[in-house]
């Protein structure tokens, strides 16, 4: 996986992706559920990683994310949700893009 210098995954070479812009969803929770529906992830442990490397990553169950999604977004401009399996990733970018990538 390639990350641009402006802290965003290089989406071009990834075939299996769903990218939602801020105009395409009413709320962050709605966008999150759309991304999860696309990924069909298992209920597994995930890590939340912020672009600010001084913040420690947060490990929790995938089903807990919706309960604290606003808090996660308020911690940093950019973040990634990555499962322990590393088979997919959800990215939030400060431009309002919320994306899901599958690494099949």
Coordinates of N, CA, C and O in Angstrom, one line a residue, residues 4 39 43 46-47 53 58 75 101:
X4 N 0.4 8.7 -0.1 CA 0.9 10.0 -0.6 C 1.5 10.9 0.5 O 1.2 10.7 1.7
X39 N -17.4 -3.8 2.7 CA -16.3 -4.7 3.1 C -16.7 -6.1 3.6 O -16.0 -7.0 3.5
X43 N -16.6 -9.5 12.7 CA -16.5 -8.7 14.0 C -15.1 -9.1 14.6 O -15.0 -10.1 15.2
X46 N -9.8 -4.3 15.7 CA -9.2 -3.3 14.7 C -8.3 -2.3 15.4 O -8.5 -2.2 16.6
X47 N -7.5 -1.7 14.7 CA -6.6 -0.6 15.2 C -7.0 0.6 14.5 O -7.3 0.6 13.3
X53 N 1.5 10.9 14.5 CA 2.2 9.7 15.0 C 2.4 9.8 16.5 O 2.8 8.8 17.2
X58 N -5.3 3.0 18.7 CA -6.4 2.5 19.6 C -6.8 1.2 19.1 O -7.1 1.0 17.9
X75 N -10.2 13.5 17.0 CA -8.9 13.3 17.5 C -7.8 13.8 16.5 O -6.7 14.2 16.9
X101 N -11.0 0.0 1.4 CA -10.1 -0.7 0.4 C -10.1 -2.2 0.9 O -9.9 -2.5 2.0

